[in-house]
PDB file of C-alpha atoms in Angstrom:
ATOM      1  CA  MET I 231       1.561-114.620 -45.925  1.00 88.00           C
ATOM      2  CA  TYR I 232       3.242-113.751 -49.201  1.00 91.00           C
ATOM      3  CA  ASP I 233       5.935-111.183 -49.905  1.00 95.00           C
ATOM      4  CA  LEU I 234       4.737-109.844 -53.290  1.00 95.00           C
ATOM      5  CA  ASN I 235       7.932-107.771 -53.836  1.00 95.00           C
ATOM      6  CA  ALA I 236      10.104-110.884 -53.416  1.00 96.00           C
ATOM      7  CA  ILE I 237       7.842-112.965 -55.653  1.00 97.00           C
ATOM      8  CA  ALA I 238       7.849-110.234 -58.324  1.00 97.00           C
ATOM      9  CA  GLU I 239      11.618-110.056 -58.264  1.00 97.00           C
ATOM     10  CA  GLU I 240      11.960-113.827 -58.391  1.00 97.00           C
ATOM     11  CA  HIS I 241       9.672-114.045 -61.453  1.00 97.00           C
ATOM     12  CA  LEU I 242      11.380-111.173 -63.251  1.00 97.00           C
ATOM     13  CA  VAL I 243      14.675-112.985 -62.951  1.00 97.00           C
ATOM     14  CA  ALA I 244      13.019-116.141 -64.231  1.00 98.00           C
ATOM     15  CA  ALA I 245      11.369-114.263 -67.124  1.00 98.00           C
ATOM     16  CA  HIS I 246      14.776-113.041 -68.232  1.00 97.00           C
ATOM     17  CA  ALA I 247      15.982-116.614 -68.250  1.00 97.00           C
ATOM     18  CA  ASP I 248      12.946-117.860 -70.199  1.00 97.00           C
ATOM     19  CA  GLU I 249      13.124-117.989 -73.989  1.00 96.00           C
ATOM     20  CA  HIS I 250       9.637-116.458 -74.149  1.00 96.00           C
ATOM     21  CA  GLY I 251      10.340-113.646 -71.693  1.00 97.00           C
ATOM     22  CA  ARG I 252       7.763-114.645 -69.111  1.00 97.00           C
ATOM     23  CA  SER I 253       7.229-116.378 -65.805  1.00 97.00           C
ATOM     24  CA  ALA I 254       4.105-116.971 -63.737  1.00 96.00           C
ATOM     25  CA  ASN I 255       2.961-118.686 -60.639  1.00 94.00           C
ATOM     26  CA  LEU I 256      -0.391-119.302 -59.001  1.00 95.00           C
ATOM     27  CA  ILE I 257       0.182-118.156 -55.435  1.00 95.00           C
ATOM     28  CA  LEU I 258      -3.300-118.359 -53.921  1.00 92.00           C
ATOM     29  CA  ARG I 259      -6.176-120.654 -54.766  1.00 93.00           C
ATOM     30  CA  ASP I 260      -9.315-120.595 -52.652  1.00 92.00           C
ATOM     31  CA  PRO I 261     -12.215-121.265 -55.041  1.00 92.00           C
ATOM     32  CA  PRO I 262     -13.585-119.228 -56.546  1.00 94.00           C
ATOM     33  CA  LEU I 263     -10.631-116.838 -55.916  1.00 93.00           C
ATOM     34  CA  ARG I 264      -7.262-117.318 -57.739  1.00 95.00           C
ATOM     35  CA  GLN I 265      -4.260-114.955 -57.548  1.00 96.00           C
ATOM     36  CA  SER I 266      -1.183-115.280 -59.777  1.00 96.00           C
ATOM     37  CA  VAL I 267       1.982-113.292 -60.229  1.00 98.00           C
ATOM     38  CA  ILE I 268       2.930-112.844 -63.893  1.00 97.00           C
ATOM     39  CA  ALA I 269       6.329-111.357 -64.910  1.00 98.00           C
ATOM     40  CA  LEU I 270       7.075-110.215 -68.473  1.00 98.00           C
ATOM     41  CA  THR I 271      10.250-108.750 -69.998  1.00 98.00           C
ATOM     42  CA  ALA I 272       9.918-105.488 -71.901  1.00 98.00           C
ATOM     43  CA  GLY I 273       8.113-106.005 -75.188  1.00 97.00           C
ATOM     44  CA  THR I 274       6.722-109.406 -74.211  1.00 97.00           C
ATOM     45  CA  SER I 275       2.943-109.930 -74.679  1.00 96.00           C
ATOM     46  CA  LEU I 276       0.252-112.316 -73.559  1.00 93.00           C
ATOM     47  CA  ASP I 277      -2.047-112.884 -76.562  1.00 90.00           C
ATOM     48  CA  GLU I 278      -5.653-111.835 -76.459  1.00 90.00           C
ATOM     49  CA  HIS I 279      -7.728-114.034 -74.163  1.00 83.00           C
ATOM     50  CA  ASN I 280     -11.078-114.075 -72.344  1.00 86.00           C
ATOM     51  CA  THR I 281     -11.587-112.310 -69.055  1.00 81.00           C
ATOM     52  CA  PRO I 282     -12.900-114.358 -66.093  1.00 84.00           C
ATOM     53  CA  PRO I 283     -16.246-113.247 -64.628  1.00 87.00           C
ATOM     54  CA  ALA I 284     -14.386-110.810 -62.392  1.00 92.00           C
ATOM     55  CA  ALA I 285     -10.672-109.917 -62.545  1.00 94.00           C
ATOM     56  CA  SER I 286      -8.212-107.181 -61.645  1.00 96.00           C
ATOM     57  CA  LEU I 287      -4.563-106.416 -62.334  1.00 96.00           C
ATOM     58  CA  GLN I 288      -2.272-104.785 -59.802  1.00 98.00           C
ATOM     59  CA  VAL I 289       1.055-103.646 -61.231  1.00 98.00           C
ATOM     60  CA  LEU I 290       3.826-104.700 -58.838  1.00 98.00           C
ATOM     61  CA  ARG I 291       6.758-103.535 -61.046  1.00 97.00           C
ATOM     62  CA  GLY I 292       7.170-101.638 -64.261  1.00 98.00           C
ATOM     63  CA  VAL I 293       4.636-100.531 -66.892  1.00 98.00           C
ATOM     64  CA  VAL I 294       2.141-102.635 -68.821  1.00 98.00           C
ATOM     65  CA  LYS I 295      -0.497-101.990 -71.480  1.00 98.00           C
ATOM     66  CA  VAL I 296      -3.851-103.768 -71.459  1.00 96.00           C
ATOM     67  CA  THR I 297      -5.242-103.980 -75.023  1.00 94.00           C
ATOM     68  CA  ALA I 298      -8.941-104.457 -75.557  1.00 90.00           C
ATOM     69  CA  GLN I 299     -11.588-103.646 -78.103  1.00 88.00           C
ATOM     70  CA  SER I 300     -12.851-100.837 -75.886  1.00 88.00           C
ATOM     71  CA  GLY I 301      -9.421 -99.230 -75.910  1.00 91.00           C
ATOM     72  CA  ASP I 302      -5.852 -99.594 -74.568  1.00 94.00           C
ATOM     73  CA  THR I 303      -4.920 -98.701 -71.041  1.00 96.00           C
ATOM     74  CA  GLU I 304      -1.341 -98.145 -69.805  1.00 98.00           C
ATOM     75  CA  LEU I 305      -0.785 -99.022 -66.183  1.00 98.00           C
ATOM     76  CA  THR I 306       2.207 -98.082 -64.001  1.00 98.00           C
ATOM     77  CA  MET I 307       3.580 -99.525 -60.799  1.00 97.00           C
ATOM     78  CA  GLY I 308       1.004 -99.339 -58.023  1.00 97.00           C
ATOM     79  CA  SER I 309      -2.000 -99.206 -60.341  1.00 97.00           C
ATOM     80  CA  LEU I 310      -4.969-101.402 -59.684  1.00 98.00           C
ATOM     81  CA  TYR I 311      -7.199-102.019 -62.735  1.00 96.00           C
ATOM     82  CA  LEU I 312     -10.520-103.814 -63.120  1.00 94.00           C
ATOM     83  CA  LEU I 313     -10.242-105.818 -66.337  1.00 92.00           C
ATOM     84  CA  PRO I 314     -13.034-105.167 -68.797  1.00 86.00           C
ATOM     85  CA  PRO I 315     -15.529-107.990 -69.428  1.00 87.00           C
ATOM     86  CA  GLU I 316     -14.154-108.592 -72.921  1.00 90.00           C
ATOM     87  CA  ARG I 317     -11.206-110.272 -74.557  1.00 91.00           C
ATOM     88  CA  HIS I 318      -7.946-108.507 -73.793  1.00 92.00           C
ATOM     89  CA  GLY I 319      -4.158-108.837 -74.095  1.00 94.00           C
ATOM     90  CA  LEU I 320      -1.289-107.647 -71.989  1.00 96.00           C
ATOM     91  CA  THR I 321       2.060-106.176 -73.138  1.00 97.00           C
ATOM     92  CA  ALA I 322       5.017-105.243 -70.930  1.00 98.00           C
ATOM     93  CA  VAL I 323       6.161-101.762 -71.872  1.00 98.00           C
ATOM     94  CA  THR I 324       9.032-102.180 -69.485  1.00 98.00           C
ATOM     95  CA  ASP I 325      10.104-105.242 -67.503  1.00 98.00           C
ATOM     96  CA  ALA I 326       7.006-105.774 -65.415  1.00 98.00           C
ATOM     97  CA  ALA I 327       5.307-107.962 -62.830  1.00 98.00           C
ATOM     98  CA  VAL I 328       1.543-107.976 -62.063  1.00 98.00           C
ATOM     99  CA  LEU I 329      -0.788-109.607 -59.553  1.00 98.00           C
ATOM    100  CA  LEU I 330      -3.788-111.080 -61.348  1.00 96.00           C
ATOM    101  CA  THR I 331      -6.794-111.607 -59.130  1.00 96.00           C
ATOM    102  CA  ALA I 332      -9.610-113.640 -60.691  1.00 95.00           C
ATOM    103  CA  VAL I 333     -12.885-114.919 -59.460  1.00 94.00           C
ATOM    104  CA  ASN I 334     -14.337-117.801 -61.457  1.00 85.00           C
ATOM    105  CA  ASP I 335     -17.864-119.148 -61.262  1.00 73.00           C
TER     106      ASP I 335
END
């Protein structure tokens, strides 16, 4: 069992200590399922990248913006969002932590 609140807090502290303003950890791997906690300090971005065949983001702390060709979406704490099947990026509007759930073929 995992305490997502504690993991989010731990990674937010680590993100503040990191020169790039981020911290991440794969917490669950049971192929084809993978779950990772990603923490970003306010203003930090993950560059545009490909979406796995199926993926969602759950915001554990803060506010993030998903950027994609189809449009940008701002997500707040507690939001669960199905990532679009296209390249996308992620920016922390405030200090934030998300749970990325991905299913790979």
